[in-house]
Coordinates of C-alpha atoms and ligand atoms in Angstrom, one line a residue:
X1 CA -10.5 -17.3 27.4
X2 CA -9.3 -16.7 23.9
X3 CA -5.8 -18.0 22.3
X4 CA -4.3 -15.2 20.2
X5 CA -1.4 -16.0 18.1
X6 CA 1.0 -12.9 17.8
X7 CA 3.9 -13.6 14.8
X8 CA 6.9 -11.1 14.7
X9 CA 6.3 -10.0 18.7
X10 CA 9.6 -9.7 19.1
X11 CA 10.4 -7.2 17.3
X12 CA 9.5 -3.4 16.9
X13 CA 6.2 -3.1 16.7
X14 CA 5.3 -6.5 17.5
X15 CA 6.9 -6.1 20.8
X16 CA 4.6 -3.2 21.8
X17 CA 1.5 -5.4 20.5
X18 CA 2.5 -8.2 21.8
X19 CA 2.9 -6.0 25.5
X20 CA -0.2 -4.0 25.1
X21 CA -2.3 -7.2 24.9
X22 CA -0.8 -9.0 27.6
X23 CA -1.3 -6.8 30.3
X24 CA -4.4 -5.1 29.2
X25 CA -6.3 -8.9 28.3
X26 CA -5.6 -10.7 31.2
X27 CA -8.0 -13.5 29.9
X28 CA -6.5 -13.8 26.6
X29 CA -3.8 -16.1 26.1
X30 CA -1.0 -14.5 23.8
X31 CA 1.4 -16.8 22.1
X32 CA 4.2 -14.9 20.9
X33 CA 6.0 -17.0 17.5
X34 CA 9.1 -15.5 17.1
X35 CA 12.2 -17.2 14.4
X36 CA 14.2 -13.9 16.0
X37 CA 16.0 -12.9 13.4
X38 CA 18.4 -9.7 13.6
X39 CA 15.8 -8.2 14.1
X40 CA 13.9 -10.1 17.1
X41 CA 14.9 -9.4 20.5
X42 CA 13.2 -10.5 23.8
X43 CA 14.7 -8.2 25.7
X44 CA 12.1 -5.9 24.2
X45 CA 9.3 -8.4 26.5
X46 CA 11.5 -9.0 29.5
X47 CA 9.2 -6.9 31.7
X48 CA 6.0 -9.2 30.7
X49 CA 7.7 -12.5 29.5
X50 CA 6.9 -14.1 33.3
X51 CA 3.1 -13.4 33.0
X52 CA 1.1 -16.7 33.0
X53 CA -1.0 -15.5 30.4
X54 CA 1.9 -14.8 27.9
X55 CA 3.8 -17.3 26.2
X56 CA 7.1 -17.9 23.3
X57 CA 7.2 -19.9 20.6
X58 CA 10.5 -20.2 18.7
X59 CA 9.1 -20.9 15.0
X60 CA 9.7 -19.7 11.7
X61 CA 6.5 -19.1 9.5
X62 CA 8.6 -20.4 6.1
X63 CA 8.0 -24.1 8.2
X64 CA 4.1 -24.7 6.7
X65 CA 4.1 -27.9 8.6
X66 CA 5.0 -26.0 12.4
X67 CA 2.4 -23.3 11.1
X68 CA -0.4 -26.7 11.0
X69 CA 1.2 -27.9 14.3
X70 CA 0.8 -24.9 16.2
X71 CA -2.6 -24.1 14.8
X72 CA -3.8 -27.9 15.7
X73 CA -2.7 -27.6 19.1
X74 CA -3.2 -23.9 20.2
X75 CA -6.7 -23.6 18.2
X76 CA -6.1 -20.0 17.8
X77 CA -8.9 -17.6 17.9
X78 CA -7.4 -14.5 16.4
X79 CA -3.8 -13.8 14.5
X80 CA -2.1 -10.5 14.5
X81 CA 0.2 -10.8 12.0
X82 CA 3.3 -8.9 12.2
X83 CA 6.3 -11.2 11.5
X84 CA 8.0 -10.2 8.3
X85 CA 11.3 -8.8 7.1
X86 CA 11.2 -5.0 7.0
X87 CA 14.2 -3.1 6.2
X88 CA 13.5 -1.6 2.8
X89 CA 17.8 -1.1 2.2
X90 CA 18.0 -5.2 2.8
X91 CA 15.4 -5.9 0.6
X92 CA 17.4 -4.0 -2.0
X93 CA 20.7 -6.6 -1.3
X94 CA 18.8 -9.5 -0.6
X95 CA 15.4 -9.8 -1.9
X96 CA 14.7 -13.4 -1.1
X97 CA 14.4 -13.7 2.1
X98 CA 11.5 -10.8 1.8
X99 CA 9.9 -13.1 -0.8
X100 CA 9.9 -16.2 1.2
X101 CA 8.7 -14.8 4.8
X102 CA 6.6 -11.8 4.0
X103 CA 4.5 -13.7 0.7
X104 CA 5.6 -17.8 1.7
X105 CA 5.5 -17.7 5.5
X106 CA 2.0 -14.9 4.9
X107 CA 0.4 -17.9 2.8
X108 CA 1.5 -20.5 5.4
X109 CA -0.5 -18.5 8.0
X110 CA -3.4 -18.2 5.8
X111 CA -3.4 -22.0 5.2
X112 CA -3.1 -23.1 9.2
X113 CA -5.9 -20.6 10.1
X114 CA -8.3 -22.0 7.3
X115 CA -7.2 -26.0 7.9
X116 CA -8.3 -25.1 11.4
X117 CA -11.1 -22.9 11.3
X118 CA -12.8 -24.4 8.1
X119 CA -16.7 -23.0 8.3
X120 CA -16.6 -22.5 12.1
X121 CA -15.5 -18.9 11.1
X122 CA -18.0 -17.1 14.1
X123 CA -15.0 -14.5 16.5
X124 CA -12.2 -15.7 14.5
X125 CA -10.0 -13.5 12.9
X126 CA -6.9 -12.9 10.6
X127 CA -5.1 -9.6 11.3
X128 CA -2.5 -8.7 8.5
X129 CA 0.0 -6.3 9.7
X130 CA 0.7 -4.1 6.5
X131 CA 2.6 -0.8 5.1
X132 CA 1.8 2.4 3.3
X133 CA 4.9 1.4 1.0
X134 CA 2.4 -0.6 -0.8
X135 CA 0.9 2.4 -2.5
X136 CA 4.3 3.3 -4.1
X137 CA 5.6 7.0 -3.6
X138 CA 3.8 10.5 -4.2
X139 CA 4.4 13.4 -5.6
X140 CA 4.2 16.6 -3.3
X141 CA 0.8 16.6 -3.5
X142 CA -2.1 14.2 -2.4
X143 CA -2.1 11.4 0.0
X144 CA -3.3 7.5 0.4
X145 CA -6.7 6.5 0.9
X146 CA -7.7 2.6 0.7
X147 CA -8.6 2.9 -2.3
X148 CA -5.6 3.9 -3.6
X149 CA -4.1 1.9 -6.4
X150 CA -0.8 -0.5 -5.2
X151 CA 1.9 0.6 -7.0
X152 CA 5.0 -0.7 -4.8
X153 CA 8.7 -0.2 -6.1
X154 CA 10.9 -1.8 -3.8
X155 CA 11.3 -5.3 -3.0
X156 CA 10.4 -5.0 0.4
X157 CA 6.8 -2.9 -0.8
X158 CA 6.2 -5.4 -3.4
X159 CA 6.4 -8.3 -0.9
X160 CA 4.1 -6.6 1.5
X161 CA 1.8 -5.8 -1.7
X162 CA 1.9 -9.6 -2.7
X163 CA 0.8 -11.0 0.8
X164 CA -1.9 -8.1 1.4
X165 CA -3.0 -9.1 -2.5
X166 CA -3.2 -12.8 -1.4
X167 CA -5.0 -12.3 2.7
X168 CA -8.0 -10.5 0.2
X169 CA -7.9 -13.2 -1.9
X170 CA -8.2 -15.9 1.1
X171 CA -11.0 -13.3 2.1
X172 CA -12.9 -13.5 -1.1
X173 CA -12.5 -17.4 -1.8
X174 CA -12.5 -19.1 1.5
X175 CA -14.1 -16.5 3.3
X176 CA -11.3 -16.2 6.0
X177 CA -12.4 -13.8 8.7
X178 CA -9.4 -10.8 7.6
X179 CA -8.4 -7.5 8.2
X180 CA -5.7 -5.2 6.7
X181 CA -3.9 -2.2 8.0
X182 CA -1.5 -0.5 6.2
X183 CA 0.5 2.3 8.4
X184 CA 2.8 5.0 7.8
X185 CA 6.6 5.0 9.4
X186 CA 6.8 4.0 13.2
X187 CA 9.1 5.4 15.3
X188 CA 9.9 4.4 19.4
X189 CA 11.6 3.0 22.1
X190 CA 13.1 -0.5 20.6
X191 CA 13.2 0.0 17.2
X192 CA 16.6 -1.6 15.4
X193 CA 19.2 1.2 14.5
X194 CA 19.0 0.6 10.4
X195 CA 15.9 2.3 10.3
X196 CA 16.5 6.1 10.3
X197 CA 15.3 7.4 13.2
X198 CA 17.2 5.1 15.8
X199 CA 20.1 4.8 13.4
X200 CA 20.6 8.8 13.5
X201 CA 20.6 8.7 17.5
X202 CA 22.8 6.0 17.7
X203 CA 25.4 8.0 15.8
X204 CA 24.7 11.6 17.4
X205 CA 25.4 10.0 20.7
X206 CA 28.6 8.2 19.5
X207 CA 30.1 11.4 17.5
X208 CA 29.0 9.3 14.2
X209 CA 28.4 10.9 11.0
X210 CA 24.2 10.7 10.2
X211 CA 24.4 9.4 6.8
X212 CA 21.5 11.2 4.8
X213 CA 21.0 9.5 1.2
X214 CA 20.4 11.9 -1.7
X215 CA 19.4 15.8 -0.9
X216 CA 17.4 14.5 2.7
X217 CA 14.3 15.9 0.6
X218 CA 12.4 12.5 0.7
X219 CA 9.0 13.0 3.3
X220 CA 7.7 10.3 5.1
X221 CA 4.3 10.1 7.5
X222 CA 6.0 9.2 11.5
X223 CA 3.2 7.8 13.8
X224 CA 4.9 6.5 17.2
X225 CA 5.0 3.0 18.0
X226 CA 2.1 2.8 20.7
X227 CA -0.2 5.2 18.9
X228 CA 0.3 1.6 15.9
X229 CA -0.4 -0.8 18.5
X230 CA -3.8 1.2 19.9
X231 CA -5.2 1.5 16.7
X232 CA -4.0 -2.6 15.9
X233 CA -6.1 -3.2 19.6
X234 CA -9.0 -1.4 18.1
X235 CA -8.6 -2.9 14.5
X236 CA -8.3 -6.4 15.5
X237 CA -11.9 -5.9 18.1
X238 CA -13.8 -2.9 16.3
X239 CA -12.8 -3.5 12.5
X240 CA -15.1 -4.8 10.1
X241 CA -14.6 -8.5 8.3
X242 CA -12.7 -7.9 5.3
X243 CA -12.1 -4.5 5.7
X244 CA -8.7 -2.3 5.1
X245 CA -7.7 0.9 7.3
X246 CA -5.0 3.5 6.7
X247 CA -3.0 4.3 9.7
X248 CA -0.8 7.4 9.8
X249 CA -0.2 10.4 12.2
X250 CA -0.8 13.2 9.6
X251 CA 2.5 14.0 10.2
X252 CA 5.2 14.6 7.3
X253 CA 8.7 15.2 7.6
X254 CA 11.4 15.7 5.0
X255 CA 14.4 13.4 6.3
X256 CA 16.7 16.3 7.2
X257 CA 13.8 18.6 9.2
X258 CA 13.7 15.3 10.9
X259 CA 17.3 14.9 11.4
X260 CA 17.8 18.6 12.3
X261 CA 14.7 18.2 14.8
X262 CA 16.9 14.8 16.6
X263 CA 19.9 16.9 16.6
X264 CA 18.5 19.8 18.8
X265 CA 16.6 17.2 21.2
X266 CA 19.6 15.6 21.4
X267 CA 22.2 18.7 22.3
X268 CA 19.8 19.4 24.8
X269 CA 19.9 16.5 26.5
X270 CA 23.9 15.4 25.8
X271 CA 24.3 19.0 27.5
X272 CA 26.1 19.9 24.0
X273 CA 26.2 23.4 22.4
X274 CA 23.3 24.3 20.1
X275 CA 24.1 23.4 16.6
X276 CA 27.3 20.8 17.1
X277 CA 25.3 17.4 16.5
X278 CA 23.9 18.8 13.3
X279 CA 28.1 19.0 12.3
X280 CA 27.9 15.0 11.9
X281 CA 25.3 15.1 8.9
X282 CA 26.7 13.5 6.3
X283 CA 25.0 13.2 2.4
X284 CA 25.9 10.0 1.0
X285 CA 24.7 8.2 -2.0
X286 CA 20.7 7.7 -2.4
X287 CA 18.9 4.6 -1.7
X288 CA 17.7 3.2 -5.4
X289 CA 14.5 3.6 -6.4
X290 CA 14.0 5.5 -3.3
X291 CA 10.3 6.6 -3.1
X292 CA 10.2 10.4 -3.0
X293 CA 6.8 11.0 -0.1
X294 CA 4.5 8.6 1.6
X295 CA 1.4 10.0 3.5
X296 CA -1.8 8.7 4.7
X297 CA -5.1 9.8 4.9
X298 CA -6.4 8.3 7.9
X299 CA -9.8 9.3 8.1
X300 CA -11.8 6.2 7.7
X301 CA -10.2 4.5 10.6
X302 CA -10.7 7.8 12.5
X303 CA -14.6 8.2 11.6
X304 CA -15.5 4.6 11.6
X305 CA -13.7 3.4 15.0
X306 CA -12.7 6.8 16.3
X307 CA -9.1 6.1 16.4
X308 CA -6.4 9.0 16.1
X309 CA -2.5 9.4 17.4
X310 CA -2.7 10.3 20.7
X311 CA 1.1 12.2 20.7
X312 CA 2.7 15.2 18.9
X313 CA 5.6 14.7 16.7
X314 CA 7.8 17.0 19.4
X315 CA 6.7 14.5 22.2
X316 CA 7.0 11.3 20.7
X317 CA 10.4 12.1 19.9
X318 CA 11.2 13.4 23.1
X319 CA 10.1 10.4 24.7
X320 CA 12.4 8.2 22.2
X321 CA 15.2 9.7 22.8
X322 CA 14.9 9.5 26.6
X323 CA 14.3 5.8 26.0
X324 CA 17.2 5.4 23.8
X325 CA 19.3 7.5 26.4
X326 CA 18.3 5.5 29.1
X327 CA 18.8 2.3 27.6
X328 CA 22.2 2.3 26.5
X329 CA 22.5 -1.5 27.0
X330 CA 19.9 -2.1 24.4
X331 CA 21.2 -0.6 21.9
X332 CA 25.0 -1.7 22.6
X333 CA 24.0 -4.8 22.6
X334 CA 21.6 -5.0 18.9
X335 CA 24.4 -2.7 17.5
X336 CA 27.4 -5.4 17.7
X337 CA 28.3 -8.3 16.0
X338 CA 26.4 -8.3 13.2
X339 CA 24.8 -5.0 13.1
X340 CA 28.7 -3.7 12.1
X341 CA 29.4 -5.7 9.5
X342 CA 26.1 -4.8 8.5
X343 CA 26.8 -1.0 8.6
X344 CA 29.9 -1.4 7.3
X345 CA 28.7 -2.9 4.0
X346 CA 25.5 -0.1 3.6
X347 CA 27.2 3.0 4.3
X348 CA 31.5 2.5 4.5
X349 CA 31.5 0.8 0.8
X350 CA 28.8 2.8 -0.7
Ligands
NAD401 P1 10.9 -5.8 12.8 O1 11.9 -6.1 11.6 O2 11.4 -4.9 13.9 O3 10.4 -7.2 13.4 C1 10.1 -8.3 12.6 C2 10.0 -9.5 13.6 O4 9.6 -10.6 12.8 C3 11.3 -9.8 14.2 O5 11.1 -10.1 15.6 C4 11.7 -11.1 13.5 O6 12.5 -12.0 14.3 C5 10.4 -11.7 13.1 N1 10.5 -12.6 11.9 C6 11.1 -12.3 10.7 N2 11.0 -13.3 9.9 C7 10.4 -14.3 10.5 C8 10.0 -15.6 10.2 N3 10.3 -16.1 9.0 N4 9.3 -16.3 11.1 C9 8.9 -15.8 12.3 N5 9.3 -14.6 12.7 C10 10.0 -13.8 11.8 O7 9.6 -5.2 12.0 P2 8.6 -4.0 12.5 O8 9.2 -2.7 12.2 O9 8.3 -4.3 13.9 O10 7.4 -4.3 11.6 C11 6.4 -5.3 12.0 C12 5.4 -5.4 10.9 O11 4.8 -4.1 10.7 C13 5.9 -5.8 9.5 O12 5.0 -6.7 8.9 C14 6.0 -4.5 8.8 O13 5.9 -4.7 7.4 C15 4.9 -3.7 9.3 N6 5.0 -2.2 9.3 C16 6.2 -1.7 9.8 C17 6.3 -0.3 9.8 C18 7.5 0.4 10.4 O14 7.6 1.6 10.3 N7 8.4 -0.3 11.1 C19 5.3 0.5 9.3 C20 4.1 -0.1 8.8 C21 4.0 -1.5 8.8
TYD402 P1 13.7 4.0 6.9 O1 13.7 4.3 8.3 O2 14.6 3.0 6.3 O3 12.2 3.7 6.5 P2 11.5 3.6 5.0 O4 12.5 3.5 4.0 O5 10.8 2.3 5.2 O6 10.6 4.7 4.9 O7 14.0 5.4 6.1 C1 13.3 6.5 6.3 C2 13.8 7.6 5.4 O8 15.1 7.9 5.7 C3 13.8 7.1 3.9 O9 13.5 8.2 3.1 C4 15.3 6.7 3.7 C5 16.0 7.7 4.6 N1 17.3 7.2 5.2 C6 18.4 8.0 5.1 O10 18.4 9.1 4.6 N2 19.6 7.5 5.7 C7 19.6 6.2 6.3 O11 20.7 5.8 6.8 C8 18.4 5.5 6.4 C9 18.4 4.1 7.1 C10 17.2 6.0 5.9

């Protein structure tokens, strides 16, 4: 029996993680620490949250002296760190709270796991959850490889950048057991409409303009949710101590192919003419600093542990829209309250 402590499980991707491990480890003990934020819902784990080998913790990883408490009495074998802020837009209007839980709470992680495991280091290990943001923006050429230089130029990047910079450096000087992913865009069933993707089928289906910043020429790498949490299963058993792997599904998409591409899935399904959802883009004034193209080369983690996304672009989004179609509830209920004053202040004022 191993205790494995899962931070940010109920969120996005943590959520699929967090599910993934649950059912397919029955003799692993997952402990879920959760502050839900906005962005934490557990009605993303209602299907798994009665299993006896899964379990909550309410907890926020700013609170160093919880972090000890929980370490000291779950003795935690593994972490898979995923709890963080990660709207790039928010980090932009409010940049400390990225600072505090994605570099603070990161340390305060680091700290319990090393009070606890001190020398006895054998099977333990420290998974940091990271991004491709890290690496800054590309031209049109080219793509990241681990080696890549950081070069982040949003808040929210430079965070990330700052707690990946400091799990390496608890690697090197304490020799904490670590590994490092840094992955490309996720898409998927349960992700929070201000990220693209869900935001812009959200709208379609409400008669909503899509808001598109700049000229919709910005590219990004899209990997679906549960092709992430396969390779995080394979990372956190297969990857080597202090290692770093490049996720990404080889995939690039300028914003408005992308947007087009959601349109058409979703005429077809809304049983609309061809053509009429595409009427609701809308251009609107462009994110600052926005970073131009991200994409990943993800051929170490594909040679070394013979990982690779499992789904075509076409499917995956196929599959997320039916999600999001048949789960109007869901989003209903994460797009009230506060998601409108929310909206209301990124896109009505801009
Ligand atoms: P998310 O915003 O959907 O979920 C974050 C979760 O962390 C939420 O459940 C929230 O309640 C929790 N959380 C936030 N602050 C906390 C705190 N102080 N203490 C405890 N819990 C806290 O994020 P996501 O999109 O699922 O991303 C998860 C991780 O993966 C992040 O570290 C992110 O940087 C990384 N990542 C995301 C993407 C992407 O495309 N979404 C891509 C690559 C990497
Ligand atoms: P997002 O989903 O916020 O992810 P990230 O900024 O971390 O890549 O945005 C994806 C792309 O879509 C990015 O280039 C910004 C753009 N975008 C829009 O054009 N309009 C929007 O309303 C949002 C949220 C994003």
């Amino acid at each position: 029996m191993k205790t494995i402590l899962i931070t940010g499980g109920a969120g996005f991707i943590g959520s699929h993680v967090v599910r993934r491990f649950v059912n397919k480890y029955p003799d692993y003990l997952i402990v879920n620490l959760d502050t839900l934020t906005y962005a934490g819902n557990l009605e993303n784990l209602k299907d798994i949250d009665t299993l006896p080998n899964y379990q909550f913790v309410k907890g926020d990883i700013n609170e160093s002296v919880l972090m000890n408490t929980l370490f000291e009495k779950y003795q935690f074998d593994g972490v898979l760190h995923l709890a963080a802020e990660s709207h790039v837009d928010r980090s932009i209007s409010d940049p400390m709270s990225f600072i505090m839980t994605n570099i603070v709470g990161t340390v305060n992680l680091l700290n319990a796991a090393r009070e606890i495991w001190k020398d006895k280091t054998e099977g333990k290990r420290f998974y940091h959850i990271s991004t491709d943001e890290v690496y800054g923006s590309l031209g049109e050429t080219g793509f990241f490889l681990e080696t890549t230089s950081y070069d982040p130029k949003s808040p929210y990047s430079a965070s990330k950048a700052s707690s990946d910079h400091l799990v390496r450096a608890y690697h090197n000087t304490y020799n904490l057991p670590v590994v490092i992913t840094n992955c490309s865009n996720n898409y998927g069933p349960n992700q929070f409409p201000e990220k693209l993707i869900p935001l812009a089928i959200h709208n379609i289906s409400h008669n909503k303009p899509i808001p598109i910043y700049g000229k919709g020429e910005n590219i990004r790498d899209w990997l679906y949710v549960e092709d992430h949490a396969a390779a995080i299963d394979l990372v956190f058993h297969a990857g080597k101590n202090g290692e770093t792997y490049n996720i990404g599904g080889h995939n690039e998409w300028t914003n408005i192919a992308l947007i087009r591409q959601l349109c058409q899935t979703l005429d077809k399904k809304l049983g609309r003419a061809p053509g009429t959802s595409e009427g609701l883009i809308t251009y609107v004034k462009d994110r600052a600093g926005h970073d131009l193209r991200y994409a990943i080369d993800a051929t170490k983690i594909q040679q070394e542990l013979g990982w690779k996304p499992s789904l075509q672009f076409e499917e995956g989004i196929e599959k997320t829209v039916d999600w999001y179609l048949a789960n109007p509830g869901w989003l209903a209920n994460v797009a009230s309250g506060a998601y409108e004053k929310y909206y209301e202040k990124q896109y009505t004022s801009r």
